[in-house]
Coordinates of C-alpha atoms and ligand atoms in Angstrom, one line a residue:
M936 CA 3.7 -38.1 3.2
P937 CA 0.0 -37.5 3.5
K938 CA -1.6 -38.2 0.0
V939 CA -3.5 -35.2 -1.6
K940 CA -7.1 -36.2 -2.0
K941 CA -8.0 -36.3 -5.6
K942 CA -11.7 -37.1 -4.7
N943 CA -14.2 -34.7 -6.8
I944 CA -11.3 -32.8 -8.2
R945 CA -11.5 -33.0 -12.5
Y946 CA -7.7 -31.8 -12.6
K947 CA -6.4 -31.5 -16.2
T948 CA -2.6 -32.9 -16.1
K949 CA -0.3 -31.3 -18.6
R950 CA 1.1 -33.6 -21.0
A951 CA 2.7 -31.4 -23.7
A952 CA 6.1 -32.7 -24.4
S953 CA 7.5 -29.2 -24.0
K954 CA 6.7 -28.7 -21.0
K955 CA 8.5 -31.9 -19.8
S956 CA 11.6 -30.8 -19.1
R957 CA 10.3 -27.3 -17.1
V958 CA 8.1 -29.5 -14.9
A959 CA 10.7 -32.1 -14.1
E960 CA 13.2 -29.5 -13.0
R961 CA 10.4 -27.7 -10.9
Q962 CA 9.6 -31.1 -9.2
T963 CA 13.0 -31.5 -8.3
A964 CA 13.2 -28.2 -6.6
L965 CA 10.0 -28.7 -4.4
Q966 CA 11.0 -32.3 -3.5
T967 CA 13.9 -30.4 -1.8
S968 CA 11.5 -28.2 0.0
L969 CA 8.0 -28.2 -0.3
I970 CA 7.2 -32.4 -0.5
K971 CA 9.9 -33.8 1.4
S972 CA 8.9 -36.2 4.2
P973 CA 10.1 -35.4 7.4
K974 CA 12.8 -37.4 8.7
L975 CA 11.3 -37.9 12.0
E976 CA 8.4 -37.5 14.1
S977 CA 9.6 -34.8 16.2
D978 CA 10.7 -32.9 13.0
L979 CA 6.9 -31.7 13.3
I980 CA 5.7 -28.9 15.4
D981 CA 2.6 -27.5 15.7
I982 CA 1.7 -24.0 14.2
K983 CA 2.5 -21.7 17.7
D984 CA 5.5 -23.9 18.1
A985 CA 6.5 -23.2 14.4
A986 CA 6.0 -19.4 14.9
R987 CA 8.7 -19.7 17.7
W988 CA 11.0 -21.6 16.4
A989 CA 10.9 -18.9 13.3
S990 CA 11.1 -15.9 15.5
N991 CA 14.0 -17.4 17.3
H992 CA 15.3 -18.6 13.9
L993 CA 15.4 -15.2 11.9
G994 CA 15.7 -13.1 15.0
K995 CA 12.4 -11.2 13.8
N996 CA 8.6 -11.9 15.4
V997 CA 6.8 -14.5 13.2
T998 CA 3.3 -14.8 13.9
S999 CA 0.8 -18.0 13.8
S1000 CA -1.2 -16.2 11.1
N1001 CA 2.5 -15.9 9.1
I1002 CA 2.7 -19.7 9.2
S1003 CA -0.8 -20.6 8.3
Y1004 CA 0.0 -18.0 5.2
L1005 CA 2.6 -20.3 4.3
I1006 CA 0.8 -23.3 4.6
Q1007 CA -2.2 -21.8 2.5
Y1008 CA -0.1 -20.5 -0.1
G1009 CA 1.7 -24.1 -0.5
R1010 CA 5.2 -23.1 0.6
I1011 CA 5.5 -25.2 3.4
R1012 CA 3.3 -28.6 3.8
K1013 CA 0.4 -29.3 6.3
Y1014 CA 0.5 -32.4 8.2
G1015 CA -2.2 -34.0 10.4
N1016 CA -2.1 -35.2 13.7
N1017 CA -5.2 -36.3 15.3
G1018 CA -7.2 -33.1 14.1
S1019 CA -4.3 -30.8 14.8
V1020 CA -2.3 -29.0 11.9
Q1021 CA 1.8 -29.7 11.9
V1022 CA 4.6 -28.5 10.0
S1023 CA 8.2 -29.3 9.6
V1024 CA 11.1 -27.8 10.9
Q1025 CA 13.2 -29.0 8.1
E1026 CA 10.8 -27.5 5.6
L1027 CA 10.9 -24.2 7.3
E1028 CA 14.6 -24.0 7.6
D1029 CA 14.7 -24.8 3.7
Y1030 CA 12.0 -22.1 3.0
Y1031 CA 13.6 -19.6 4.7
K1032 CA 17.1 -20.3 3.3
S1033 CA 15.8 -20.5 -0.1
F1034 CA 14.1 -17.3 0.2
N1035 CA 15.7 -14.7 2.5
G1036 CA 19.4 -15.5 2.4
H1037 CA 19.7 -16.0 -1.3
R1038 CA 17.5 -12.5 -2.1
E1039 CA 20.2 -11.0 -0.2
I1040 CA 23.0 -12.2 -2.1
S1041 CA 21.5 -12.1 -5.8
W1042 CA 20.5 -8.4 -5.3
K1043 CA 23.7 -7.3 -4.3
E1044 CA 24.8 -9.3 -7.7
Q1045 CA 22.8 -7.6 -9.8
L1046 CA 22.6 -4.0 -8.1
G1047 CA 26.1 -3.6 -6.7
K1048 CA 28.0 -4.6 -3.6
D1049 CA 27.2 -1.0 -1.8
L1050 CA 23.6 -1.9 -1.5
N1051 CA 23.0 -1.2 2.3
W1052 CA 20.8 -4.1 3.1
A1053 CA 20.3 -2.3 6.8
L1054 CA 18.2 0.1 4.6
S1055 CA 15.7 -2.7 3.3
F1056 CA 14.2 -2.6 7.0
D1057 CA 13.3 -6.3 6.6
Q1058 CA 13.0 -7.0 10.3
Y1059 CA 9.9 -5.3 10.5
K1060 CA 6.6 -6.6 10.2
E1061 CA 4.0 -5.1 7.5
A1062 CA 2.0 -3.8 10.6
E1063 CA 5.1 -1.8 12.1
T1064 CA 6.0 -0.2 8.5
T1065 CA 2.1 0.7 8.4
K1066 CA 2.1 1.7 11.9
H1067 CA -0.9 3.7 13.5
V1068 CA -1.9 6.6 11.2
H1069 CA 0.3 5.4 8.3
R1070 CA -2.4 3.6 7.4
L1071 CA -5.1 5.7 7.3
H1072 CA -5.7 5.6 3.4
P1073 CA -4.1 3.8 0.5
Y1074 CA -1.4 5.7 -1.5
K1075 CA 0.4 4.6 -4.2
G1076 CA 4.5 5.5 -4.1
K1077 CA 4.7 6.1 -0.1
F1078 CA 8.0 5.5 1.7
I1079 CA 8.2 3.3 4.7
P1080 CA 8.3 5.6 7.9
Q1081 CA 11.5 3.6 9.4
L1082 CA 13.2 5.2 6.1
V1083 CA 12.5 8.5 7.2
E1084 CA 13.1 7.7 11.0
Y1085 CA 16.7 6.5 9.7
F1086 CA 17.4 9.7 8.5
L1087 CA 15.7 12.2 10.9
D1088 CA 16.9 10.8 14.3
S1089 CA 19.9 10.9 16.3
H1090 CA 21.4 7.4 15.7
I1091 CA 24.5 7.1 13.6
D1092 CA 25.9 3.6 12.1
A1093 CA 28.3 2.4 9.7
F1094 CA 26.4 4.2 6.8
K1095 CA 25.1 7.2 8.5
K1096 CA 27.9 9.0 9.7
G1097 CA 26.2 12.2 11.2
V1098 CA 23.6 13.5 12.9
Y1099 CA 21.5 15.9 10.3
F1100 CA 18.2 16.9 12.6
R1101 CA 17.5 17.4 16.1
K1102 CA 14.3 17.9 18.5
A1103 CA 12.4 21.1 17.5
D1104 CA 14.1 21.5 14.1
I1105 CA 11.4 22.2 11.4
I1106 CA 11.8 19.6 8.5
L1107 CA 10.3 20.3 4.7
D1108 CA 8.9 17.7 2.5
P1109 CA 8.0 19.5 -1.0
F1110 CA 6.6 16.5 -2.6
C1111 CA 4.6 15.6 0.9
G1112 CA 2.2 12.8 -0.9
S1113 CA 0.3 11.0 2.1
G1114 CA 2.6 12.5 4.5
T1115 CA 4.9 10.1 5.7
T1116 CA 7.7 12.8 6.6
L1117 CA 5.2 15.0 8.7
V1118 CA 4.0 12.5 10.9
Q1119 CA 7.7 10.6 11.6
A1120 CA 8.7 14.4 12.3
N1121 CA 6.0 14.7 14.8
E1122 CA 7.0 11.3 16.3
L1123 CA 10.5 12.6 16.7
G1124 CA 9.5 15.9 18.3
M1125 CA 10.0 18.1 15.5
H1126 CA 7.9 20.7 13.5
A1127 CA 7.3 20.0 10.0
I1128 CA 5.6 21.5 6.4
G1129 CA 4.4 19.6 3.5
I1130 CA 3.8 20.8 0.2
D1131 CA 1.6 19.0 -2.6
I1132 CA -0.1 19.8 -6.0
S1133 CA -2.8 17.2 -5.1
A1134 CA -5.6 18.6 -2.3
F1135 CA -6.5 15.1 -1.9
N1136 CA -3.1 14.5 -0.7
A1137 CA -2.8 17.5 1.1
L1138 CA -5.8 16.4 2.7
I1139 CA -4.6 12.7 3.6
S1140 CA -1.6 14.5 5.0
N1141 CA -3.2 16.9 7.5
C1142 CA -5.6 14.0 8.8
K1143 CA -2.4 12.0 10.0
V1144 CA -1.1 15.0 11.8
T1145 CA -4.5 16.8 13.1
K1146 CA -5.6 15.9 16.9
F1147 CA -9.4 15.1 16.6
D1148 CA -12.0 14.9 19.1
L1149 CA -12.6 11.2 19.0
F1150 CA -15.5 11.3 21.0
D1151 CA -17.2 13.7 18.1
V1152 CA -16.0 11.4 15.3
Q1153 CA -17.2 8.6 17.1
K1154 CA -20.4 10.2 17.5
E1155 CA -21.1 11.0 13.9
I1156 CA -19.6 7.4 12.7
Q1157 CA -22.4 5.9 14.9
R1158 CA -24.9 8.6 13.2
I1159 CA -23.9 7.6 9.8
T1160 CA -23.3 3.8 10.0
H1161 CA -27.3 4.0 11.4
S1162 CA -28.3 6.0 8.4
L1163 CA -26.6 3.5 5.9
K1164 CA -28.0 0.1 7.4
L1165 CA -31.4 2.0 7.5
F1166 CA -30.9 2.7 4.0
L1167 CA -29.8 -1.1 3.0
A1168 CA -33.0 -2.5 4.9
N1169 CA -35.1 -1.5 2.3
S1170 CA -32.8 -3.4 -0.5
H1171 CA -31.9 -6.8 -0.8
T1172 CA -28.3 -6.6 -1.4
I1173 CA -27.3 -7.7 2.3
E1174 CA -29.3 -11.0 1.9
F1175 CA -28.2 -11.4 -1.7
E1176 CA -24.6 -11.2 -0.7
E1177 CA -24.8 -13.8 2.0
K1178 CA -26.6 -16.2 -0.3
L1179 CA -23.9 -15.6 -3.1
L1180 CA -21.0 -16.2 -0.3
Q1181 CA -22.9 -19.5 0.4
E1182 CA -23.0 -20.9 -2.9
L1183 CA -19.3 -19.6 -3.5
Y1184 CA -18.2 -21.5 -0.1
K1185 CA -19.5 -25.0 -1.6
F1186 CA -18.1 -24.5 -4.8
N1187 CA -14.8 -23.2 -3.8
N1188 CA -14.3 -26.6 -1.0
E1189 CA -15.2 -28.8 -4.1
F1190 CA -13.0 -27.2 -6.9
F1191 CA -10.3 -25.1 -5.1
P1192 CA -9.6 -27.5 -1.9
V1193 CA -7.0 -25.5 0.8
P1194 CA -4.1 -25.9 0.2
D1195 CA -4.1 -29.1 -2.1
Y1196 CA -5.2 -27.0 -5.0
K1197 CA -2.2 -24.7 -4.6
Y1198 CA 0.1 -27.7 -4.3
K1199 CA -1.4 -29.3 -7.6
I1200 CA -0.6 -26.3 -9.6
K1201 CA 2.9 -25.7 -7.9
L1202 CA 3.7 -29.6 -9.1
D1203 CA 2.1 -28.6 -12.7
E1204 CA -0.6 -31.1 -12.3
I1205 CA -2.9 -28.4 -13.0
D1206 CA -2.9 -26.0 -15.7
E1207 CA -4.2 -22.8 -13.4
E1208 CA -4.9 -20.8 -16.6
T1209 CA -7.4 -23.2 -18.3
Y1210 CA -8.8 -24.7 -14.8
G1211 CA -9.3 -21.5 -13.2
P1212 CA -11.5 -19.9 -16.0
A1213 CA -13.0 -22.9 -17.0
R1214 CA -14.5 -23.3 -13.4
A1215 CA -15.6 -19.5 -13.2
E1216 CA -17.8 -20.4 -16.4
E1217 CA -19.5 -23.2 -14.4
F1218 CA -20.4 -20.9 -11.7
L1219 CA -21.7 -18.1 -13.8
P1220 CA -25.3 -20.0 -14.1
I1221 CA -25.8 -19.7 -10.4
F1222 CA -24.5 -16.3 -10.1
R1223 CA -26.9 -14.8 -12.6
K1224 CA -29.7 -16.8 -11.1
L1225 CA -29.3 -15.1 -7.7
V1226 CA -28.8 -12.0 -9.4
K1227 CA -32.5 -12.1 -11.2
E1228 CA -33.8 -13.9 -7.6
Y1229 CA -32.8 -10.9 -5.7
K1230 CA -33.0 -8.2 -8.5
I1231 CA -29.2 -6.8 -8.3
E1232 CA -28.5 -4.4 -10.7
T1233 CA -25.1 -4.9 -12.2
R1234 CA -25.2 -2.9 -15.3
Q1235 CA -22.9 0.0 -15.0
A1236 CA -24.2 4.0 -15.6
K1237 CA -23.2 5.8 -18.7
G1238 CA -21.0 8.6 -17.9
E1239 CA -17.6 10.2 -18.1
L1240 CA -17.0 9.8 -14.1
F1241 CA -14.4 7.4 -12.8
L1242 CA -17.8 6.7 -10.6
D1243 CA -19.8 6.3 -13.1
K1244 CA -17.4 3.4 -14.6
W1245 CA -16.1 1.7 -11.5
Y1246 CA -19.2 1.4 -9.4
F1247 CA -22.3 -0.4 -9.4
P1248 CA -26.0 1.6 -9.3
H1249 CA -26.5 0.3 -5.7
I1250 CA -22.9 1.0 -4.6
R1251 CA -23.1 4.6 -5.9
N1252 CA -26.3 4.9 -4.0
E1253 CA -24.9 3.3 -0.8
I1254 CA -21.6 6.0 -1.2
E1255 CA -24.5 9.1 -2.0
C1256 CA -26.5 8.4 1.2
V1257 CA -23.0 8.1 3.5
F1258 CA -21.8 11.5 1.6
K1259 CA -25.3 13.0 2.5
E1260 CA -24.7 12.6 5.9
I1261 CA -21.2 13.7 6.2
K1262 CA -21.9 17.2 4.7
K1263 CA -24.2 17.4 7.8
I1264 CA -21.2 17.1 10.1
K1265 CA -20.5 20.7 11.7
N1266 CA -16.8 20.2 13.2
I1267 CA -14.6 20.8 10.2
D1268 CA -12.2 18.2 11.6
T1269 CA -14.2 15.4 12.1
K1270 CA -15.8 16.1 8.4
K1271 CA -12.5 15.5 6.9
I1272 CA -11.5 12.2 8.6
V1273 CA -14.8 11.2 8.1
S1274 CA -14.3 11.4 4.7
I1275 CA -11.2 10.1 4.3
I1276 CA -12.9 6.8 5.7
L1277 CA -15.6 7.1 3.0
S1278 CA -13.0 7.7 0.7
R1279 CA -11.0 4.6 1.7
T1280 CA -14.2 2.6 1.5
I1281 CA -15.0 3.2 -1.9
R1282 CA -11.5 2.5 -3.0
S1283 CA -11.9 -1.2 -1.7
C1284 CA -15.3 -1.2 -3.4
R1285 CA -14.5 -0.2 -7.1
A1286 CA -15.9 -3.0 -9.4
T1287 CA -12.6 -5.0 -9.8
T1288 CA -10.4 -8.3 -9.4
H1289 CA -8.4 -8.5 -6.0
A1290 CA -5.1 -9.2 -8.6
D1291 CA -6.3 -5.9 -10.2
L1292 CA -7.0 -3.5 -7.1
A1293 CA -3.3 -1.6 -8.0
T1294 CA -3.8 -1.5 -11.7
L1295 CA -7.4 -1.3 -12.5
L1296 CA -8.3 -3.1 -16.2
E1297 CA -11.5 -3.5 -16.8
P1298 CA -14.7 -3.1 -14.5
V1299 CA -15.6 -6.8 -13.4
T1300 CA -19.6 -7.2 -12.6
T1301 CA -19.6 -11.2 -12.3
T1302 CA -17.8 -13.6 -9.8
Y1303 CA -14.6 -14.4 -11.5
Y1304 CA -11.8 -16.7 -11.0
C1305 CA -9.0 -15.1 -8.4
A1306 CA -5.8 -16.1 -9.1
K1307 CA -4.3 -14.3 -6.0
H1308 CA -6.6 -16.3 -4.0
G1309 CA -6.7 -19.3 -5.8
K1310 CA -10.5 -20.0 -5.7
I1311 CA -13.8 -17.9 -7.6
C1312 CA -14.3 -14.6 -5.9
K1313 CA -16.9 -11.8 -6.6
P1314 CA -17.1 -8.0 -6.7
L1315 CA -18.5 -6.4 -3.5
F1316 CA -22.3 -5.5 -3.7
S1317 CA -22.2 -3.3 -0.9
I1318 CA -20.0 -0.7 1.3
L1319 CA -21.2 -1.5 4.8
K1320 CA -18.4 -4.3 5.6
W1321 CA -15.5 -1.9 4.4
W1322 CA -17.0 1.1 6.1
E1323 CA -17.2 -0.8 9.6
T1324 CA -14.1 -2.0 9.3
Y1325 CA -12.6 1.0 8.2
T1326 CA -14.6 3.2 11.0
K1327 CA -13.4 1.1 13.7
D1328 CA -9.7 0.8 12.4
T1329 CA -9.2 4.8 11.8
V1330 CA -10.4 5.4 15.4
Y1331 CA -8.1 2.7 16.5
R1332 CA -5.3 4.2 14.8
L1333 CA -6.0 7.5 15.6
S1334 CA -6.1 7.0 19.1
Q1335 CA -3.1 4.8 19.4
F1336 CA -1.1 7.5 17.8
D1337 CA -2.2 10.1 20.3
K1338 CA -1.4 7.9 23.2
K1339 CA 1.8 6.6 22.5
Y1340 CA 3.4 8.7 19.3
R1341 CA 2.2 12.3 19.4
T1342 CA 4.3 15.0 20.2
Q1343 CA 3.6 18.6 21.0
T1344 CA 4.6 19.9 17.9
L1345 CA 3.2 21.6 14.9
Q1346 CA 3.0 19.9 11.2
Y1347 CA 0.6 21.4 8.2
C1348 CA 0.8 20.5 4.1
L1349 CA 0.3 22.9 2.0
T1350 CA -1.6 22.4 -1.2
G1351 CA 0.2 23.6 -3.9
D1352 CA 2.9 24.1 -6.6
G1353 CA 6.3 23.4 -5.0
R1354 CA 8.0 25.4 -7.8
M1355 CA 6.3 28.7 -6.5
T1356 CA 4.7 28.1 -3.3
N1357 CA 5.3 31.0 -0.9
I1358 CA 5.8 28.8 2.2
I1359 CA 5.7 31.5 5.1
E1360 CA 2.5 33.5 3.2
E1361 CA 0.7 30.5 2.6
L1362 CA 1.7 29.2 6.1
Q1363 CA 0.4 32.4 7.5
K1364 CA -3.2 31.8 6.2
K1365 CA -3.7 28.1 7.2
N1366 CA -1.1 27.7 10.2
P1367 CA -0.1 31.1 11.9
A1368 CA 1.7 29.6 14.5
L1369 CA 4.3 27.3 12.0
A1370 CA 4.6 30.4 10.0
K1371 CA 6.1 32.3 12.9
L1372 CA 8.6 29.4 13.8
V1373 CA 9.7 29.4 10.1
R1374 CA 10.5 33.1 10.4
K1375 CA 12.2 32.6 13.7
Q1376 CA 14.5 29.8 13.0
K1377 CA 14.3 28.8 9.4
I1378 CA 13.9 25.4 8.2
S1379 CA 16.8 22.8 8.9
G1380 CA 16.2 20.7 6.0
I1381 CA 14.2 18.6 3.3
F1382 CA 13.7 15.2 3.5
S1383 CA 11.3 14.2 0.6
S1384 CA 10.7 11.6 -2.5
P1385 CA 10.0 13.6 -5.6
P1386 CA 7.9 12.3 -8.3
Y1387 CA 10.1 10.6 -11.2
V1388 CA 9.6 10.8 -14.8
G1389 CA 6.6 8.9 -16.2
L1390 CA 5.7 6.6 -13.5
I1391 CA 2.4 7.7 -11.6
D1392 CA -0.7 10.4 -12.2
Y1393 CA -0.6 11.2 -8.7
H1394 CA -4.3 12.6 -9.0
E1395 CA -5.5 10.0 -11.1
Q1396 CA -4.8 7.7 -8.3
H1397 CA -7.7 9.2 -6.3
A1398 CA -9.9 9.8 -9.1
Y1399 CA -13.0 8.7 -7.2
A1400 CA -12.1 11.0 -4.1
Y1401 CA -11.8 14.1 -6.7
D1402 CA -15.3 13.3 -8.5
L1403 CA -16.8 12.6 -5.0
F1404 CA -15.8 15.5 -3.1
G1405 CA -15.6 18.1 -6.0
F1406 CA -11.7 19.3 -5.3
K1407 CA -10.0 21.2 -8.0
R1408 CA -7.4 18.7 -9.7
Q1409 CA -4.3 20.5 -10.8
D1410 CA -2.8 17.5 -12.9
E1411 CA -0.9 19.6 -15.5
L1412 CA 0.8 21.2 -12.7
E1413 CA 2.2 17.6 -11.8
I1414 CA 6.1 17.2 -12.3
G1415 CA 6.9 13.7 -14.3
R1416 CA 3.3 12.7 -14.9
M1417 CA 2.8 9.5 -16.1
K1418 CA 1.0 10.8 -19.1
N1419 CA 3.4 12.9 -20.3
G1420 CA 5.9 9.5 -20.6
Q1421 CA 9.8 9.4 -20.8
S1422 CA 10.6 10.8 -23.7
R1423 CA 13.8 12.9 -23.8
E1424 CA 11.8 16.4 -23.7
A1425 CA 10.0 14.6 -20.6
K1426 CA 13.1 14.2 -18.8
E1427 CA 14.1 17.8 -19.5
V1428 CA 11.2 19.2 -18.2
Y1429 CA 11.0 16.8 -15.1
V1430 CA 14.9 18.4 -14.5
K1431 CA 13.9 21.9 -14.6
G1432 CA 10.7 21.2 -12.6
I1433 CA 12.6 19.3 -9.5
S1434 CA 15.4 21.9 -9.6
E1435 CA 12.9 24.8 -9.3
V1436 CA 11.3 23.5 -6.2
L1437 CA 14.7 23.1 -4.8
K1438 CA 15.6 26.7 -5.7
N1439 CA 12.1 27.9 -4.2
C1440 CA 12.4 25.7 -1.0
K1441 CA 16.2 27.2 -0.4
R1442 CA 14.6 30.7 0.4
Y1443 CA 13.2 29.3 3.7
L1444 CA 16.1 26.9 4.6
A1445 CA 18.8 27.6 7.3
K1446 CA 22.1 28.4 6.1
N1447 CA 24.0 24.8 6.4
Y1448 CA 21.0 22.9 5.5
N1449 CA 20.6 19.3 4.9
V1450 CA 18.8 17.9 2.0
F1451 CA 17.7 14.0 1.6
L1452 CA 16.2 12.9 -1.7
V1453 CA 14.7 9.3 -2.3
A1454 CA 14.8 8.6 -6.0
N1455 CA 15.7 5.4 -8.4
D1456 CA 17.5 7.6 -10.4
K1457 CA 17.8 5.0 -13.2
W1458 CA 18.6 8.3 -15.9
N1459 CA 21.3 9.9 -13.6
L1460 CA 19.2 12.9 -13.7
Y1461 CA 20.0 14.4 -10.0
P1462 CA 23.4 15.2 -10.5
I1463 CA 22.2 18.1 -13.0
I1464 CA 19.4 18.7 -10.5
A1465 CA 21.8 19.3 -7.8
E1466 CA 23.8 21.8 -10.0
N1467 CA 20.7 23.7 -11.2
A1468 CA 19.6 24.1 -7.7
G1469 CA 23.1 25.4 -6.4
M1470 CA 23.5 22.0 -4.5
Q1471 CA 26.1 19.1 -4.5
I1472 CA 25.5 16.0 -3.7
I1473 CA 27.5 14.9 -1.0
N1474 CA 26.6 11.1 -0.5
Q1475 CA 24.3 8.4 -1.4
F1476 CA 22.9 5.7 0.4
K1477 CA 21.5 2.8 -1.7
R1478 CA 18.7 0.7 -0.5
P1479 CA 17.0 -2.5 -1.5
V1480 CA 13.3 -1.9 -1.8
L1481 CA 11.6 -5.1 -0.8
N1482 CA 7.7 -5.1 -0.4
R1483 CA 6.8 -3.4 -3.4
T1484 CA 3.1 -3.5 -4.3
E1485 CA 3.4 -3.8 -8.0
K1486 CA 3.5 -7.2 -9.6
D1487 CA 7.1 -7.2 -10.6
K1488 CA 8.9 -8.4 -7.7
G1489 CA 12.5 -8.2 -9.1
A1490 CA 16.0 -6.5 -7.3
Y1491 CA 15.1 -3.0 -7.2
S1492 CA 17.1 -0.2 -5.2
E1493 CA 16.4 3.2 -4.7
I1494 CA 19.2 5.9 -3.5
I1495 CA 18.9 8.4 -0.8
F1496 CA 20.8 11.6 -2.1
H1497 CA 22.3 13.7 0.5
L1498 CA 22.7 17.3 -1.0
K1499 CA 23.9 20.4 0.4
E1500 CA 24.4 24.0 -0.3
K1501 CA 27.1 23.8 -3.3
L1502 CA 30.7 25.8 -2.0
N1503 CA 31.2 29.3 -2.8
E1504 CA 27.5 29.5 -3.9
K1505 CA 26.0 32.8 -3.3
R1506 CA 22.6 32.9 -1.9
Ligands
SAM418 C1 6.4 10.0 -4.7 S1 5.2 11.0 -4.3 C2 5.7 11.1 -2.4 C3 5.0 10.3 -1.4 C4 5.5 10.9 0.0 N1 7.1 10.5 0.1 C5 4.9 9.5 0.7 O1 5.4 8.9 1.8 O2 3.6 9.4 0.7 C6 5.5 12.4 -5.0 C7 4.3 13.5 -4.8 O3 4.9 14.8 -5.0 C8 3.7 15.5 -6.0 N2 4.0 16.3 -6.8 C9 4.1 16.4 -8.0 N3 4.2 17.6 -8.8 C10 4.3 18.3 -7.7 C11 4.4 19.9 -7.6 N4 4.7 20.5 -9.0 N5 4.5 20.4 -6.5 C12 4.2 19.8 -5.5 N6 4.0 18.4 -5.5 C13 4.2 17.8 -6.3 C14 2.9 14.3 -6.3 O4 1.1 14.4 -6.1 C15 2.9 13.2 -5.0 O5 2.2 13.5 -4.2

């Protein structure tokens, strides 16, 4: 086994007696996987071959970068051979065995044998679960497109014994969120209507299904990028960031070498909690000197807005510069999609650490130790990089959807409260063709994931966008707001709210409708909701949720309730 270099690294070895047994235990485990020497030379293969081997072994596509990721994050070892990187087949096999197989067994033990593992969709790569327009903008709480497809399409299997929807049907999602149902309905040749209380969510959804004039979109993007670059030419921000990155590169190479640093943490030879922050302190004088030299303002503006708290002053100015240019766009659709790009950009530029992107803690205005990347990282000082990345990515995703997936069907998301939205009247104003269709053929059913009790504040997650674009917020009409907690009263209000949405929507449903609701109903509220709405739960599908963004990666499942009209119910 190659020796891990100790040169230049002032690691602090832990010696606390109380930790001895834990350390010994962990080292034994690692010996069987991480640091086991390959028995044979032939056990070593290069990264490309490893990707091929793993694809074959797992029956799904594994790329070279997936293998590099495992090396970088200390899951398997890197072996050198005249400069080329190699890995051990045995270690790869052990890694996959310890991870995937065990997870299925232990999750079934924790969550019940009726867990339908096929609904985990773990054979899909991230690129597939975030395919084309699904990744136009981040949104906390969306379901994966494959789940929608599973219930809307015409396949049957051991769990799904019937076909519920057909081409040209109309599907309704009264909690439309970021529009996953609308997009998948389009792909499958179905029409769809969404409702969401958050104007910004409705904008995201509608942008995903709108057919844009991509030539116009690109023309406007070029014009705005040019203005942003001119604006930046008058500041030292770009130079400052380049210099800072050079200094970070030197420092990180010396104190956080890849992948040795992560191995040492796994072997408990480094106490990450003290080592990381201590090195971050050592780097601060270098950072401060550059800030002074390039006259970078790191103080936040005083004010109430999310934008005041979470953005550096010069980032605010860049955002304003782009927004001013967006206002000049004449084509309304182009204006909307370019606004979505700006919103996605500024979300990535909040002054926070990489680890806290999902749950903002406190603004970060200096370099810091990043446990996620195992090195010193920096906040962003300009929006240019993300703006350029996202403009290209958006155009690419939209054109991919147009070329390969789009069908000539109608979708629209209404902004409104699902409890009282008059679907036909509102559609008549926004999308008359779809209104006409609803009058003619009625809605076949619902596929939706309602909010749950006290989990997410849906307006607040895009507070920056509401501040910037000035949309009307209707937080108080959100059902199950996190702010209202999870008390008994909150649950009662929730049950009433979801029941009312279903009752309102029923007015537009065809006689033999099918309703599918995705929820992790830990308080068993859905039987009451069904009853209140004059429906009955006729089946439940239990699916494991594997790729959660939350830090807690423990066993977690959600139920897809299948409801139909209650027998003898008068409509
Ligand atoms: C779990 S999310 C839906 C996510 C969606 N399935 C997706 O893939 O993006 C629930 C949505 O319900 C919306 N919502 C909450 N209260 C509502 C109400 N009274 N009427 C309509 N929508 C509401 C929230 O704004 C949120 O976007």
